[in-house]
Short mmCIF file of C-alpha atoms in Angstrom, two decimals:
data_model
loop_
_atom_site.label_atom_id
_atom_site.label_comp_id
_atom_site.label_asym_id
_atom_site.label_seq_id
_atom_site.Cartn_x
_atom_site.Cartn_y
_atom_site.Cartn_z
CA UNK A 20 0.00 0.00 0.00
CA UNK A 21 0.88 3.65 -0.21
CA UNK A 22 3.32 4.83 2.41
CA UNK A 23 3.72 8.32 3.79
CA UNK A 24 6.55 9.25 6.09
CA UNK A 25 7.16 12.26 8.31
CA UNK A 26 10.36 13.61 9.71
CA UNK A 27 11.11 14.18 12.45
CA UNK A 28 8.78 12.00 14.50
CA UNK A 29 9.23 14.31 17.44
CA UNK A 30 10.98 17.62 18.05
CA UNK A 31 11.56 19.87 21.02
CA UNK A 32 12.51 23.48 20.44
CA UNK A 33 12.84 26.74 22.27
CA UNK A 34 10.23 29.44 22.04
CA UNK A 35 10.92 31.81 19.17
CA UNK A 36 12.70 29.33 16.94
CA UNK A 37 11.39 27.84 13.70
CA UNK A 38 10.79 24.17 13.06
CA UNK A 39 10.45 22.38 9.74
CA UNK A 40 8.48 19.15 9.36
CA UNK A 41 8.77 17.03 6.23
CA UNK A 42 6.09 14.84 4.71
CA UNK A 43 7.07 12.40 2.00
CA UNK A 44 5.12 9.99 -0.16
CA UNK A 45 7.50 7.06 -0.54
CA UNK A 46 5.96 4.97 -3.28
CA UNK A 47 3.58 7.23 -5.14
CA UNK A 48 3.36 10.73 -6.48
CA UNK A 49 1.22 12.96 -4.32
CA UNK A 50 -0.54 15.69 -6.22
CA UNK A 51 -2.28 16.85 -3.07
CA UNK A 52 -1.09 16.92 0.51
CA UNK A 53 -2.93 17.96 3.62
CA UNK A 54 -1.66 19.15 6.97
CA UNK A 55 -3.62 18.46 10.13
CA UNK A 56 -3.15 19.41 13.73
CA UNK A 57 -4.28 17.27 16.62
CA UNK A 58 -4.42 18.34 20.24
CA UNK A 59 -4.29 15.69 22.97
CA UNK A 60 -7.38 13.51 23.02
CA UNK A 61 -9.00 15.58 20.31
CA UNK A 62 -9.79 15.15 16.66
CA UNK A 63 -7.77 16.22 13.66
CA UNK A 64 -8.26 19.73 12.44
CA UNK A 65 -7.31 20.51 8.86
CA UNK A 66 -4.81 23.34 8.64
CA UNK A 67 -4.15 23.57 4.93
CA UNK A 68 -4.28 21.85 1.58
CA UNK A 69 -1.36 21.99 -0.79
CA UNK A 70 -1.11 21.03 -4.42
CA UNK A 71 2.24 20.45 -6.02
CA UNK A 72 3.59 23.65 -7.50
CA UNK A 73 0.82 25.84 -6.12
CA UNK A 74 0.33 27.95 -3.04
CA UNK A 75 -1.31 26.20 -0.14
CA UNK A 76 -4.93 26.87 0.74
CA UNK A 77 -5.31 27.57 4.43
CA UNK A 78 -8.36 26.91 6.55
CA UNK A 79 -10.05 29.76 8.30
CA UNK A 80 -8.21 30.81 11.41
CA UNK A 81 -4.86 29.32 10.42
CA UNK A 82 -2.10 31.90 10.13
CA UNK A 83 -0.38 31.35 6.81
CA UNK A 84 2.59 33.48 7.80
CA UNK A 85 3.15 31.34 10.86
CA UNK A 86 2.61 27.95 9.27
CA UNK A 87 4.52 27.99 6.00
CA UNK A 88 3.73 25.16 3.65
CA UNK A 89 5.77 24.23 0.62
CA UNK A 90 4.91 21.48 -1.85
CA UNK A 91 7.79 21.74 -4.25
CA UNK A 92 7.72 18.21 -5.61
CA UNK A 93 5.29 15.35 -6.07
CA UNK A 94 6.79 13.47 -3.16
CA UNK A 95 7.59 16.16 -0.62
CA UNK A 96 5.71 18.78 1.33
CA UNK A 97 7.10 20.74 4.25
CA UNK A 98 5.44 22.57 7.11
CA UNK A 99 7.50 25.23 8.84
CA UNK A 100 6.28 26.58 12.14
CA UNK A 101 7.86 30.01 12.39
CA UNK A 102 8.65 31.67 15.69
CA UNK A 103 7.13 28.78 17.57
CA UNK A 104 5.50 29.36 20.93
CA UNK A 105 4.28 26.89 23.57
CA UNK A 106 0.73 27.11 22.26
CA UNK A 107 1.99 25.66 18.97
CA UNK A 108 2.87 22.44 20.75
CA UNK A 109 0.79 19.75 19.15
CA UNK A 110 0.77 16.60 17.04
CA UNK A 111 1.05 17.47 13.36
CA UNK A 112 -0.08 14.91 10.81
CA UNK A 113 0.15 15.05 7.04
CA UNK A 114 -1.72 13.08 4.45
CA UNK A 115 -1.10 12.59 0.77
CA UNK A 116 -3.16 11.54 -2.19
CA UNK A 117 -2.29 10.70 -5.76
CA UNK A 118 -4.25 9.03 -8.50
CA UNK A 119 -6.20 6.94 -6.01
CA UNK A 120 -9.19 8.37 -4.27
CA UNK A 121 -7.81 7.93 -0.80
CA UNK A 122 -5.74 10.01 1.57
CA UNK A 123 -2.81 8.18 3.12
CA UNK A 124 -1.62 9.49 6.44
CA UNK A 125 1.84 9.90 7.83
CA UNK A 126 2.75 8.76 11.35
CA UNK A 127 2.72 12.28 12.73
CA UNK A 128 5.24 14.65 14.32
CA UNK A 129 5.00 15.68 17.94
CA UNK A 130 6.17 19.24 18.46
CA UNK A 131 6.95 20.53 21.93
CA UNK A 132 7.87 24.17 22.32
CA UNK A 133 9.52 25.11 25.59
CA UNK B 4 -21.83 22.87 6.58
CA UNK B 5 -20.47 19.39 6.87
CA UNK B 6 -20.10 17.89 10.32
CA UNK B 7 -19.60 14.54 11.95
CA UNK B 8 -20.78 13.48 15.37
CA UNK B 9 -19.45 10.52 17.27
CA UNK B 10 -21.66 10.35 20.36
CA UNK B 11 -19.47 7.97 22.33
CA UNK B 12 -16.20 9.44 23.54
CA UNK B 13 -15.06 6.26 25.22
CA UNK B 14 -16.20 2.64 24.94
CA UNK B 15 -14.99 -0.41 26.79
CA UNK B 16 -15.73 -3.94 25.63
CA UNK B 17 -14.51 -7.38 26.57
CA UNK B 18 -12.33 -9.29 24.18
CA UNK B 19 -14.49 -11.46 21.97
CA UNK B 20 -17.55 -9.28 22.38
CA UNK B 21 -19.20 -7.48 19.49
CA UNK B 22 -18.64 -3.81 18.84
CA UNK B 23 -20.59 -0.97 17.32
CA UNK B 24 -19.24 2.58 17.11
CA UNK B 25 -21.73 5.24 16.17
CA UNK B 26 -21.28 7.98 13.63
CA UNK B 27 -23.79 10.57 12.45
CA UNK B 28 -23.06 13.04 9.71
CA UNK B 29 -24.57 16.24 8.45
CA UNK B 30 -24.14 16.98 4.78
CA UNK B 31 -26.45 18.40 2.16
CA UNK B 32 -25.40 16.27 -0.76
CA UNK B 33 -24.23 12.70 -1.21
CA UNK B 34 -21.69 12.08 1.52
CA UNK B 35 -18.45 10.24 1.10
CA UNK B 36 -17.81 8.49 4.38
CA UNK B 37 -14.73 7.01 5.98
CA UNK B 38 -13.62 5.25 9.13
CA UNK B 39 -10.03 5.58 10.30
CA UNK B 40 -8.19 4.03 13.23
CA UNK B 41 -5.34 5.65 15.13
CA UNK B 42 -3.06 3.83 17.54
CA UNK B 43 -1.38 5.91 20.25
CA UNK B 44 1.17 8.32 18.82
CA UNK B 45 0.55 7.11 15.30
CA UNK B 46 -1.03 8.38 12.13
CA UNK B 47 -4.35 7.23 10.77
CA UNK B 48 -5.10 4.02 8.93
CA UNK B 49 -8.10 3.70 6.68
CA UNK B 50 -10.47 0.93 7.77
CA UNK B 51 -13.14 1.35 5.13
CA UNK B 52 -14.99 3.86 3.02
CA UNK B 53 -18.39 4.32 1.43
CA UNK B 54 -18.94 6.18 -1.79
CA UNK B 55 -21.98 4.56 -3.37
CA UNK B 56 -23.61 1.22 -4.06
CA UNK B 57 -24.04 -1.45 -1.43
CA UNK B 58 -24.73 0.25 1.86
CA UNK B 59 -22.89 -2.41 3.84
CA UNK B 60 -19.17 -2.06 3.27
CA UNK B 61 -16.44 -4.38 4.36
CA UNK B 62 -13.10 -3.16 5.55
CA UNK B 63 -9.83 -4.41 6.87
CA UNK B 64 -9.30 -6.20 10.17
CA UNK B 65 -12.80 -7.67 10.11
CA UNK B 66 -14.62 -4.34 10.35
CA UNK B 67 -17.75 -3.41 8.47
CA UNK B 68 -19.96 -0.34 8.37
CA UNK B 69 -23.48 0.32 7.24
CA UNK B 70 -24.64 3.52 5.58
CA UNK B 71 -28.19 4.50 6.49
CA UNK B 72 -29.25 7.61 4.65
CA UNK B 73 -32.56 7.91 6.52
CA UNK B 74 -30.69 8.09 9.82
CA UNK B 75 -27.66 9.99 8.51
CA UNK B 76 -25.53 7.32 10.10
CA UNK B 77 -22.49 5.29 9.22
CA UNK B 78 -21.88 2.98 12.17
CA UNK B 79 -18.83 0.78 12.43
CA UNK B 80 -19.17 -2.81 13.59
CA UNK B 81 -17.07 -5.83 14.38
CA UNK B 82 -18.51 -9.18 15.49
CA UNK B 83 -15.64 -10.15 17.79
CA UNK B 84 -13.17 -7.67 19.19
CA UNK B 85 -9.51 -8.48 19.70
CA UNK B 86 -7.25 -6.84 22.26
CA UNK B 87 -5.27 -5.30 19.42
CA UNK B 88 -8.33 -3.33 18.36
CA UNK B 89 -7.86 -0.96 21.29
CA UNK B 90 -7.29 2.42 19.64
CA UNK B 91 -8.97 5.68 18.67
CA UNK B 92 -11.53 5.49 15.90
CA UNK B 93 -12.47 8.44 13.72
CA UNK B 94 -15.39 8.80 11.37
CA UNK B 95 -14.97 11.33 8.59
CA UNK B 96 -16.97 12.84 5.74
CA UNK B 97 -15.80 14.43 2.52
CA UNK B 98 -17.45 16.30 -0.30
CA UNK B 99 -16.20 13.89 -2.89
CA UNK B 100 -14.42 10.62 -3.35
CA UNK B 101 -11.17 12.01 -4.61
CA UNK B 102 -8.15 12.15 -2.40
CA UNK B 103 -8.04 15.87 -3.00
CA UNK B 104 -11.21 16.44 -0.98
CA UNK B 105 -10.65 17.57 2.57
CA UNK B 106 -11.89 15.33 5.33
CA UNK B 107 -14.06 16.53 8.19
CA UNK B 108 -13.46 14.35 11.22
CA UNK B 109 -15.61 13.51 14.19
CA UNK B 110 -14.23 13.87 17.69
CA UNK B 111 -13.26 10.22 17.83
CA UNK B 112 -14.18 7.25 20.01
CA UNK B 113 -11.54 5.69 22.20
CA UNK B 114 -11.95 1.94 22.43
CA UNK B 115 -10.61 -0.03 25.37
CA UNK B 116 -10.64 -3.83 25.33
CA UNK B 117 -10.72 -5.88 28.52
CA UNK B 118 -9.14 -9.33 28.46
#
C-alpha cells in the first residue's frame, strides 16, 4: 500500500525558533497533501491543503505566515512553524493523495515548544 | 456545513464481544464516508470507506460499516473484538471521493478492550 513518512517524529525546540516538518510519499506521487493538527485527546483539524507547485490553501483561522507550507515536488511537502510558541505544541499529521481516491496518512510529528 | 458526530467518547468492551461505534453526519449532498483508526502516537489508517452502491461495506481487520441515509448514520461494527483493536476510531466525511477532498473528522471514540 501507499506509504507516507514524516520527519522528524518528534521535536523539542525553544520558544521563538522555527521548526520544519517534512512529509514524503514514498511509493507514489502525491498531487495533493494535507496538513492536520491534533491536540491531545481531540480530533484532527485541517490546517491547509497543498497542491504540487501551487500555493497552499489555508483553513479559516490558520495563520499562513506562521505555518509555512511548501509542496515543491510530487513526493515532498514541508510545514515550517515560524517563531514557535508553547501554544503551537501539538501533534502534526500530514496526508497525501495521488491518482487513487484515498488520503494516506503519515505517522505524525509531535512538536513541543519550551 | 459538513459535520460529523461521534456520540461515544469512550467505549470499553470485553475481548471477543461485538462492537458498534456510532457515527452521524450532516451533509447536504451525497456524503463520502470514511472510518479511520489511530493507535497511540501514530497516524491514521483507513479501515473502510463508502462512496456509493451497497450500503454495507467491508473493511480491513474484520470491520464493516453500514450507511443509512434515513438516519444519517455510518456505524462501524465488528462481530468479535480483539485486544489489538484498542485504539482511537475516527469517522470522517468528505465532499467527494477524490483524495483531494478535505476530510471533516468527528471527535473520535476511544476503544478499550478488557481481556
